[in-house]
mmCIF file of C-alpha atoms in Angstrom:
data_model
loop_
_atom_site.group_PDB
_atom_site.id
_atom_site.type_symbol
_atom_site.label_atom_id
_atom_site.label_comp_id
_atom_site.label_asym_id
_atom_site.label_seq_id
_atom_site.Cartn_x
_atom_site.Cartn_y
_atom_site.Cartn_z
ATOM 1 C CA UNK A 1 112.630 124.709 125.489
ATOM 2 C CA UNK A 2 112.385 127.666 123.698
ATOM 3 C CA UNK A 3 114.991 126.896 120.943
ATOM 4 C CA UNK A 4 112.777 123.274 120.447
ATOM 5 C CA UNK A 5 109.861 125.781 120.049
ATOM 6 C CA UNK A 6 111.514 127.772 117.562
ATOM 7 C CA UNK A 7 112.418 124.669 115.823
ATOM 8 C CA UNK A 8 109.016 123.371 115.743
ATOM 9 C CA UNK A 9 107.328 126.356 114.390
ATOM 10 C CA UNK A 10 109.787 126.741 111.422
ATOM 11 C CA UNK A 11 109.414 122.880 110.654
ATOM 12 C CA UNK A 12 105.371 124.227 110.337
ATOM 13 C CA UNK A 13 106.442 126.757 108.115
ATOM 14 C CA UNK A 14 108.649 125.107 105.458
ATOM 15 C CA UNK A 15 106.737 124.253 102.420
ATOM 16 C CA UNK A 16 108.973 121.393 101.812
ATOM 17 C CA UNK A 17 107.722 119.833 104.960
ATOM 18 C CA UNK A 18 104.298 119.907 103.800
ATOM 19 C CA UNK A 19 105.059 118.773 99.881
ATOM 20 C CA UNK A 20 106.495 115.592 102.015
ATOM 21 C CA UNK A 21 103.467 115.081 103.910
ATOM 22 C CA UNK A 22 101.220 115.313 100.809
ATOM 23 C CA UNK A 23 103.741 112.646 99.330
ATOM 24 C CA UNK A 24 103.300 110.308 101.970
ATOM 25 C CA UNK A 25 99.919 110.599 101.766
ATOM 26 C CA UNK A 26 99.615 109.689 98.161
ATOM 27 C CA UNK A 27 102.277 106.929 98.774
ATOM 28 C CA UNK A 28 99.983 105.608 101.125
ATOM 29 C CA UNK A 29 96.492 105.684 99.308
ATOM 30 C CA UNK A 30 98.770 104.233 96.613
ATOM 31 C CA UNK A 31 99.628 101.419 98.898
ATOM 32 C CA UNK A 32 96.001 100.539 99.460
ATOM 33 C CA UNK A 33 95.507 100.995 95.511
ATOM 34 C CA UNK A 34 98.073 97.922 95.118
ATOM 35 C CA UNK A 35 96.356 96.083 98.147
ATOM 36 C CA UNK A 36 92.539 96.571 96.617
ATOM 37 C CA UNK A 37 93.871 95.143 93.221
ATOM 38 C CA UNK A 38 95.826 92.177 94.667
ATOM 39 C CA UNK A 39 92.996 90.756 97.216
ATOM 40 C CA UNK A 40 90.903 88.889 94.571
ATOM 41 C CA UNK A 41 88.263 87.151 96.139
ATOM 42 C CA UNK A 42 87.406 83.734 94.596
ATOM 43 C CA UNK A 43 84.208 84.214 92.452
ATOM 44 C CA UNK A 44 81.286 81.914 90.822
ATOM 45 C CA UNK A 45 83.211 81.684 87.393
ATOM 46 C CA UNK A 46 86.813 81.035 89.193
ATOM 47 C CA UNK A 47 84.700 78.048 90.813
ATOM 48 C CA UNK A 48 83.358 76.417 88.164
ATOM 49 C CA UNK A 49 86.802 77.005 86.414
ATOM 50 C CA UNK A 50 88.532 74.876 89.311
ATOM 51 C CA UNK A 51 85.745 72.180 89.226
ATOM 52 C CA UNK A 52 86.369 71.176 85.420
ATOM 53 C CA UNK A 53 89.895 71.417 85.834
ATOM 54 C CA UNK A 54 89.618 69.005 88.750
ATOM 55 C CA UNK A 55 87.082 66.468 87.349
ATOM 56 C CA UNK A 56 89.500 66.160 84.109
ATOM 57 C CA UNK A 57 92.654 65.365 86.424
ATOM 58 C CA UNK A 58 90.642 63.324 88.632
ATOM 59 C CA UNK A 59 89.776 61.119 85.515
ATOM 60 C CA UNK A 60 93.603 60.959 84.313
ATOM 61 C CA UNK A 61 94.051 59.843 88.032
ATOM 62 C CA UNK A 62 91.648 56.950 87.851
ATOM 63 C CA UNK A 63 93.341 55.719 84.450
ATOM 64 C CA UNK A 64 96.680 56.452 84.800
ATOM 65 C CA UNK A 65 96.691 57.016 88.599
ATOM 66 C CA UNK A 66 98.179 53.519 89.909
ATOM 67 C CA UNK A 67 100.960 53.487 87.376
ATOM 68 C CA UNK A 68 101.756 57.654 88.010
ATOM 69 C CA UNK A 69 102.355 56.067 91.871
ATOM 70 C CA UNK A 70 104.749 52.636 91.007
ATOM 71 C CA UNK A 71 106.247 54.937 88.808
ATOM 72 C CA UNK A 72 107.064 57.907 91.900
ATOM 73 C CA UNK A 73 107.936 55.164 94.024
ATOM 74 C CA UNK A 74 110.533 54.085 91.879
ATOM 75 C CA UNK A 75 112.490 57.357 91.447
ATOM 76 C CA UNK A 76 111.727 57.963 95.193
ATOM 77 C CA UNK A 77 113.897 54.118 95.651
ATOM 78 C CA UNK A 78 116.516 55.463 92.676
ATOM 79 C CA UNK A 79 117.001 59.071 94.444
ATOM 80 C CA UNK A 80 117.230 56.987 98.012
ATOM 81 C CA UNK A 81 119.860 55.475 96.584
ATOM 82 C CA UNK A 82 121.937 58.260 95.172
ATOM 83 C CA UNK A 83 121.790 60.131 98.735
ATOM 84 C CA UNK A 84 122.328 57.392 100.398
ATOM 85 C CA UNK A 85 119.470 58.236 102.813
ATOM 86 C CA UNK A 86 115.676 58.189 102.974
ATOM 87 C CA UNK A 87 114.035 60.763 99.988
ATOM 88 C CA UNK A 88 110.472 61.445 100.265
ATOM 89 C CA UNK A 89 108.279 62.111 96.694
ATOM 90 C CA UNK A 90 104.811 62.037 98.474
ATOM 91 C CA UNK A 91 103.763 59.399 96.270
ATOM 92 C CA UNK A 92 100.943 58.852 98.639
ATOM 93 C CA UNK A 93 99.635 62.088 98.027
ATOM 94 C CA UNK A 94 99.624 62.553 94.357
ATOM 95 C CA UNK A 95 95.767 62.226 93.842
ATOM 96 C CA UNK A 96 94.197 65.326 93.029
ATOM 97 C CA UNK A 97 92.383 67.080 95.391
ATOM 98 C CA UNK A 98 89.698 69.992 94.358
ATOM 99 C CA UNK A 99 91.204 72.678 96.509
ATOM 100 C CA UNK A 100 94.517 72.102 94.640
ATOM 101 C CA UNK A 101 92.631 74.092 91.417
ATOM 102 C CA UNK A 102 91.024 76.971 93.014
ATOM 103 C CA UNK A 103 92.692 80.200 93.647
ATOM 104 C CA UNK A 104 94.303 81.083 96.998
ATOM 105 C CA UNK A 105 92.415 83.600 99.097
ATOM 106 C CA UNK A 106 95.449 85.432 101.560
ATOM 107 C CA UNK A 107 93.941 86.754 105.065
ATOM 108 C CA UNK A 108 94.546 90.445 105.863
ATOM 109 C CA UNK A 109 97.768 89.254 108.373
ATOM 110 C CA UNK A 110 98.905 87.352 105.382
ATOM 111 C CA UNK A 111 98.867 90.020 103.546
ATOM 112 C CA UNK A 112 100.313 92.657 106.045
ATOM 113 C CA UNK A 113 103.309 89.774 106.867
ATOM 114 C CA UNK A 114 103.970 89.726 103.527
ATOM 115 C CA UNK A 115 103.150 92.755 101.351
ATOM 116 C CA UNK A 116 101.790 95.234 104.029
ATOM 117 C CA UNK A 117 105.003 95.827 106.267
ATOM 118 C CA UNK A 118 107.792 96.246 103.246
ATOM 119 C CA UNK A 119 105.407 98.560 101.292
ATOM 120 C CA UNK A 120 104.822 100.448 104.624
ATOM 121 C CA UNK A 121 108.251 100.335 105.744
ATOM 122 C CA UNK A 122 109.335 101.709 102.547
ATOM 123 C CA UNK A 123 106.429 104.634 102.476
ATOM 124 C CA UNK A 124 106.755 105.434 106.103
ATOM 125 C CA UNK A 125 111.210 105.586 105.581
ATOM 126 C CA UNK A 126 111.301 107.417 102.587
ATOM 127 C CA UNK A 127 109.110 110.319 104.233
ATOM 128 C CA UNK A 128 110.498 110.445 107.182
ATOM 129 C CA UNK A 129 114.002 110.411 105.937
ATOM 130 C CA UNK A 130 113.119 113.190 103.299
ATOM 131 C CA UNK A 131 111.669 115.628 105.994
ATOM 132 C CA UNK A 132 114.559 114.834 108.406
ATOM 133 C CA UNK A 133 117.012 115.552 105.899
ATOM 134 C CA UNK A 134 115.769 118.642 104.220
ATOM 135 C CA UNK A 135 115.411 120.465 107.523
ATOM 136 C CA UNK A 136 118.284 120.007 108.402
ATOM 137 C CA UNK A 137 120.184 119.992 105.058
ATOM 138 C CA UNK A 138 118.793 123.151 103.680
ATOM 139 C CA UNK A 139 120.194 125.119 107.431
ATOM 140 C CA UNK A 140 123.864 124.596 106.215
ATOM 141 C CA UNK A 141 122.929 125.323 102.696
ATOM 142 C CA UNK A 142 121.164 128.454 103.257
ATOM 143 C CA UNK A 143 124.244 129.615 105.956
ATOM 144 C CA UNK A 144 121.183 129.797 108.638
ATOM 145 C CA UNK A 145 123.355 127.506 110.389
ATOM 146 C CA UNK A 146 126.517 129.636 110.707
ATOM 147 C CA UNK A 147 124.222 132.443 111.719
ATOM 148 C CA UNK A 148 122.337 130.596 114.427
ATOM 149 C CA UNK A 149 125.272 129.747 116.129
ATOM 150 C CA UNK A 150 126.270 133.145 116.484
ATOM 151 C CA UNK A 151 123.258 133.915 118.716
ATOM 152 C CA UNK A 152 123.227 130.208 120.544
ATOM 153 C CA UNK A 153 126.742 129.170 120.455
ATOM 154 C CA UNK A 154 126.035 125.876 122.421
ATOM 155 C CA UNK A 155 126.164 123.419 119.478
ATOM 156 C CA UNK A 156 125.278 120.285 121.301
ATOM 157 C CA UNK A 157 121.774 122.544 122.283
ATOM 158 C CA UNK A 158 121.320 123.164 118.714
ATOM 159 C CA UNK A 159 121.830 119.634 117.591
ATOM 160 C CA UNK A 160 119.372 118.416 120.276
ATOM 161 C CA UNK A 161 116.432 121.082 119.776
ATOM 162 C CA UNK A 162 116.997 120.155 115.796
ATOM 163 C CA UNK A 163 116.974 116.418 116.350
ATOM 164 C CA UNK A 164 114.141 116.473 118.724
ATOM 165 C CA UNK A 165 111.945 118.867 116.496
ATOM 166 C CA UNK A 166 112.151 116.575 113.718
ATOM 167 C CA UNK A 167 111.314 113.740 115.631
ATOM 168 C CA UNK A 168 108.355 115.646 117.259
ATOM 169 C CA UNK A 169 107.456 116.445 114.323
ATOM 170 C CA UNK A 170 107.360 113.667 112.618
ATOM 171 C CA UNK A 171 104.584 111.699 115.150
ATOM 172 C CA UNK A 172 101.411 113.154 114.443
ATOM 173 C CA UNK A 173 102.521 112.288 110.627
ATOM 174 C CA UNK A 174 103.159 108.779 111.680
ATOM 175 C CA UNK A 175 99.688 108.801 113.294
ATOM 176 C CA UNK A 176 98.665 109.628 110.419
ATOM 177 C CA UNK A 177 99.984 107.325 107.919
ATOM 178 C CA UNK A 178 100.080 104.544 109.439
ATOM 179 C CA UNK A 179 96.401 104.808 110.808
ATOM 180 C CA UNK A 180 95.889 105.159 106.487
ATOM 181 C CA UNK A 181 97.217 102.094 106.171
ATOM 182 C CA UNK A 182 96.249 100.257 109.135
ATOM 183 C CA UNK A 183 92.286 101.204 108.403
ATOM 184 C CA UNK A 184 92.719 100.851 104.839
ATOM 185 C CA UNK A 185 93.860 97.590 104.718
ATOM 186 C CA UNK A 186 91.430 96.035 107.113
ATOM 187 C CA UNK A 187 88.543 97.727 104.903
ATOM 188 C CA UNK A 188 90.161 96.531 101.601
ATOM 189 C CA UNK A 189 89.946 92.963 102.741
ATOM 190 C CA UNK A 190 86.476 93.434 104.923
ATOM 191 C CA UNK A 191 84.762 95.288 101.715
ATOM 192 C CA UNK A 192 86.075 92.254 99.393
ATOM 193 C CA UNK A 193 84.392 89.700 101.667
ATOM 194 C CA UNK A 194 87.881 87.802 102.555
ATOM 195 C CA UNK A 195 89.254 86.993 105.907
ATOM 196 C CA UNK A 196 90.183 90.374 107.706
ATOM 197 C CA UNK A 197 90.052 89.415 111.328
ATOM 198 C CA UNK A 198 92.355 91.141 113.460
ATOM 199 C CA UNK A 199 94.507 89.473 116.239
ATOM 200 C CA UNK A 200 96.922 90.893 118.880
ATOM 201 C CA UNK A 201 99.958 90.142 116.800
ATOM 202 C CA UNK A 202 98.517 92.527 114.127
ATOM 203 C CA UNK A 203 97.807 95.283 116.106
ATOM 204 C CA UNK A 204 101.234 95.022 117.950
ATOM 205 C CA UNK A 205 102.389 95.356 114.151
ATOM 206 C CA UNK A 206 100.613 98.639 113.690
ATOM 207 C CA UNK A 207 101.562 99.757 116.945
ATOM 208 C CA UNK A 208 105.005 99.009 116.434
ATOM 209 C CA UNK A 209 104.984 100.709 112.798
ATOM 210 C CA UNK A 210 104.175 103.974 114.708
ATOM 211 C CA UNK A 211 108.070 104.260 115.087
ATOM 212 C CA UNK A 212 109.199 103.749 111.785
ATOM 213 C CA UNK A 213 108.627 107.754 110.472
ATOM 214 C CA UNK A 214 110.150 109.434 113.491
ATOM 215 C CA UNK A 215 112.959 107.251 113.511
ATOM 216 C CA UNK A 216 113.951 107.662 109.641
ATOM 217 C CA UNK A 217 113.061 111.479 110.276
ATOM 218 C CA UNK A 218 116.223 111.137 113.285
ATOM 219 C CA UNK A 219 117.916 109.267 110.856
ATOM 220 C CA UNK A 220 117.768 111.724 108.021
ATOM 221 C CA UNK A 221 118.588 114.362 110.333
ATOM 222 C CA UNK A 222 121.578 113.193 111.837
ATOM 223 C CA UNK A 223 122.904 112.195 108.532
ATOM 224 C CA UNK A 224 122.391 116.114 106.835
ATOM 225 C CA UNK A 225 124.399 117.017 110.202
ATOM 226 C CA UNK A 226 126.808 114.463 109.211
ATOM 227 C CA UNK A 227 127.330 115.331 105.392
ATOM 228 C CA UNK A 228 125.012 118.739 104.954
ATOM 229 C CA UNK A 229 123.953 118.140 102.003
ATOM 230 C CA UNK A 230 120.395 116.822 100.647
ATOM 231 C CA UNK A 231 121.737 115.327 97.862
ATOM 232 C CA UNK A 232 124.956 113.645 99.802
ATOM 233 C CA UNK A 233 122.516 112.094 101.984
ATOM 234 C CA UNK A 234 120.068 110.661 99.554
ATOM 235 C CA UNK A 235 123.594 109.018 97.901
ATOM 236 C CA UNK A 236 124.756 107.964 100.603
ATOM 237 C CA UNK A 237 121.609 106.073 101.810
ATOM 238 C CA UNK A 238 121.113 104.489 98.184
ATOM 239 C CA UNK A 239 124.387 103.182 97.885
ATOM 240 C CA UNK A 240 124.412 101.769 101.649
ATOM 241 C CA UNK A 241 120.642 100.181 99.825
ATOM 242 C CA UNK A 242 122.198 98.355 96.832
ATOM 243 C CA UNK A 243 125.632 97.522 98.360
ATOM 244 C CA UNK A 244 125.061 96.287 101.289
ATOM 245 C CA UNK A 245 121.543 95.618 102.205
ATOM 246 C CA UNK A 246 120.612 94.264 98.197
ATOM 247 C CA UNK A 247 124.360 92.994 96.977
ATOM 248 C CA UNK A 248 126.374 92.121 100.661
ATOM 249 C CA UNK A 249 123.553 90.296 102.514
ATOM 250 C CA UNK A 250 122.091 88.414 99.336
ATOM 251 C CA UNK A 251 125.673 87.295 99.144
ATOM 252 C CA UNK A 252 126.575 86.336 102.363
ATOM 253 C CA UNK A 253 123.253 85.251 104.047
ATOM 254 C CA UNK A 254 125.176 84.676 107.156
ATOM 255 C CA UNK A 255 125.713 88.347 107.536
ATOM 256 C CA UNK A 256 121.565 88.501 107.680
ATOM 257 C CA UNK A 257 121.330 89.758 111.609
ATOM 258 C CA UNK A 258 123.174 92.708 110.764
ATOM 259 C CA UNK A 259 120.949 93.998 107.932
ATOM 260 C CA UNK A 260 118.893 96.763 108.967
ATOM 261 C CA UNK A 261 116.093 96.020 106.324
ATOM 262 C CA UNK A 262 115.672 92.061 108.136
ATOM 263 C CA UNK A 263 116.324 93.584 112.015
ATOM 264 C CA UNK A 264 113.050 96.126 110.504
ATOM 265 C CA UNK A 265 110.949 93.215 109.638
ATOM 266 C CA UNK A 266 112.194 91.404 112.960
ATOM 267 C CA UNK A 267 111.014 94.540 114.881
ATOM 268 C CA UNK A 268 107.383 94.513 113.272
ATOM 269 C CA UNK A 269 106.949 91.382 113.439
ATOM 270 C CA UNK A 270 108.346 90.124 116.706
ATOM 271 C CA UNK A 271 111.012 87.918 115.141
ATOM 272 C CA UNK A 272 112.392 87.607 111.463
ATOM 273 C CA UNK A 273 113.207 83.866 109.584
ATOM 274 C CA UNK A 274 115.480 83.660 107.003
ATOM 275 C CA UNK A 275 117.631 81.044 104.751
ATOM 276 C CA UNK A 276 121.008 80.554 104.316
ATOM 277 C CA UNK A 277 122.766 77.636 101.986
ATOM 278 C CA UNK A 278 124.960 75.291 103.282
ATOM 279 C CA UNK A 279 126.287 73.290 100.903
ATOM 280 C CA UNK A 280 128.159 70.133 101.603
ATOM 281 C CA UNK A 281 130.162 67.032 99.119
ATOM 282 C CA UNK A 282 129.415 63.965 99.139
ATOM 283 C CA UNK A 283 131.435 60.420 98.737
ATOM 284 C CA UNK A 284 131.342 60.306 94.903
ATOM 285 C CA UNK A 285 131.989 64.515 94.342
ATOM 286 C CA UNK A 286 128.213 65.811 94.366
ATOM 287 C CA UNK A 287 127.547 68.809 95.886
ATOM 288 C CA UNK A 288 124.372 68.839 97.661
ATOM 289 C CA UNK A 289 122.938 71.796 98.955
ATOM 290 C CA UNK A 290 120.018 72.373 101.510
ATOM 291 C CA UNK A 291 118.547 75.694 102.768
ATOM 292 C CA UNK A 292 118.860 75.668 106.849
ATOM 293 C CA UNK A 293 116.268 78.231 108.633
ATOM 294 C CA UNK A 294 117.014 80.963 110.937
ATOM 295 C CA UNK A 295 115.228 83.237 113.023
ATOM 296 C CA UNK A 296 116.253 86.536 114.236
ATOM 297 C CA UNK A 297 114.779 87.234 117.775
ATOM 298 C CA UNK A 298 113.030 90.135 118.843
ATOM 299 C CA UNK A 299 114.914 91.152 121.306
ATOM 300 C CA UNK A 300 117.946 90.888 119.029
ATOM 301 C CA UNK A 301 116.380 93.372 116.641
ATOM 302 C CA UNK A 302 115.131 95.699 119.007
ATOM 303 C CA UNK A 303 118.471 95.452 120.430
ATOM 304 C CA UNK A 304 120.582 96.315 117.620
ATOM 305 C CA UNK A 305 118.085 99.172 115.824
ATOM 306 C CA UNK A 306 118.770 100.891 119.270
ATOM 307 C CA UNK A 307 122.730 100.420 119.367
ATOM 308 C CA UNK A 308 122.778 101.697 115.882
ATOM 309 C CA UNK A 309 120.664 104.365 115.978
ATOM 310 C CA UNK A 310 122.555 105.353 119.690
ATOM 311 C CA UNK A 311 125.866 105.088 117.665
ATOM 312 C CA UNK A 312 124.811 107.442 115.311
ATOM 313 C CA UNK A 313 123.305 110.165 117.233
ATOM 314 C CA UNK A 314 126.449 110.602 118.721
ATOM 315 C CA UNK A 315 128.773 110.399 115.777
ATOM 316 C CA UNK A 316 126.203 113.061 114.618
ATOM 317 C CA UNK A 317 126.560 115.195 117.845
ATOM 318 C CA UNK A 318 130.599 114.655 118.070
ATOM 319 C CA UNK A 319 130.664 115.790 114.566
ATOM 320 C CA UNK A 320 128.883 119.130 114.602
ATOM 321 C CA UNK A 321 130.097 119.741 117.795
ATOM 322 C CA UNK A 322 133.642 119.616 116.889
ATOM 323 C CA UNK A 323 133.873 120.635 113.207
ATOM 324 C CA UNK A 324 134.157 124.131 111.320
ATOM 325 C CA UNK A 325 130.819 125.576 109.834
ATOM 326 C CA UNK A 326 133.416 126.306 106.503
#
């Protein structure tokens, strides 16, 4: 307990630590800057707008209206016939309807689903990873490391009073950011008059955010013990990004379940959908495509978050504790 002690107080005491904190804050008023700007409530002139723009469509539809429908119902009978199956146009639901010309108005768990979690997942992982990595990191650089051991040879000790101080750490910051954007939010959609009601699902979202900076602060850690450098890590985390979270996945969608960015979004959200092509060829040579749903469960993404991050706490520990401090 009293090397986790230590630990904790010189977390306090690194100014890096605190630049990071003052980051995240920024990163999330910043967040709430984006949200305040995109919830546009619909206004008087946005109305009127929609109403001319429906009355002139609406007469087109009562001149032109019966032939616009013979004429959908014939491609509908042409396309039937290329498939080889029923097609459906909606030809019976071409005439224009006034709420098709006014803007859409997105509810505060529309916008959280959508918007809220990736921007927070991103603000909450980037700090958290930065102050995990840097206290660690900068130990090895400085040759702290080497001399620490000399007074508390018991490396898997060390590695655990490290690891747990950054995680410690790292919760009252997570508190703290993610109450920013929680709050935030819900004001920037309750002072803009549009629908901010709150439901359980929502608050389990918040609640379940609360993890995301101590685990990427873990993460970071682990990974400075793994490589011991700042800069190594910060590579080695973009290129995992682009090459196999924004290049591998994209291409194979089937490989979507083992993405940590979509088994995220399935943990926030208590389950994650996703599409994957499946193309097939037909009699005459035509390839015809569809996109076919999936869901990731929760349970699946809780579930593999914890194998991975288990996996790589002890790689980490294995590592340190068997390799030379030169």
């Amino acid at each position: 307990m009293m090397l986790l002690r230590t630990e904790l107080r010189r977390l306090r005491l690194r100014r890096l630590v605190w630049l990071f904190v003052v980051a995240g804050i920024l990163g999330s008023f910043f967040v709430l800057f984006t949200t305040w700007a995109s919830a546009q409530p619909i206004t008087d002139e946005m109305r009127e707008q929609a109403e001319a723009a429906y009355q002139r469509e609406l007469e087109n539809w009562e001149e032109d209206g019966e032939q616009m429908v013979a004429d959908c119902l014939e491609q509908e009978e042409l396309e039937a016939e290329a498939q080889g199956g029923p097609v459906d146009f909606g030809c019976d639901q071409m005439e224009p309807q006034r709420e098709w010309f006014l803007p859409y108005e997105t509810t505060l768990a529309q916008h959280v689903n959508f918007t809220g979690v990736p921007t927070a997942v991103m603000v909450l992982g980037i700090v958290g990873l930065a102050i995990g990595t840097t206290a660690v990191a900068a130990e090895f650089s400085s040759g702290a490391m080497a001399t620490l051991l000399t007074f508390q040879p018991r490396r898997l000790r060390v590695y655990a009073a490290k690891v747990g101080a950054v995680a410690l750490t790292a919760v009252p910051l997570s508190l703290l950011l993610t109450g920013i954007l929680a709050v935030g939010m819900w004001a920037v959609y309750e002072i803009r008059g549009l629908d901010a009601s709150v439901d359980d699902p929502l608050v389990w979202t918040a609640v379940r955010a609360l993890l995301l900076l101590p685990a990427a602060a873990v993460v970071g850690a682990v990974l400075a013990f793994l490589v011991r450098s700042t800069a190594v890590v910060l590579a080695v985390v973009a290129g995992f990004a682009i090459a196999w979270e924004a290049i591998g996945v994209n291409v194979a969608q089937a490989l979507t379940p083992f993405s940590i960015r979509a088994n995220l979004m399935g943990w926030l959200q208590y389950g994650h959908t996703y599409w994957v092509q499946e193309c097939e060829a037909q009699a005459d040579g035509m390839l015809v495509c569809d996109g076919i749903e999936h869901t990731i469960s929760f349970a699946w993404s809780a579930g593999f978050l914890a194998v991975v991050g288990v996996a790589l706490l002890a790689v980490g520990a294995l590592v340190f504790r068997r390799r030379d401090l030169s």
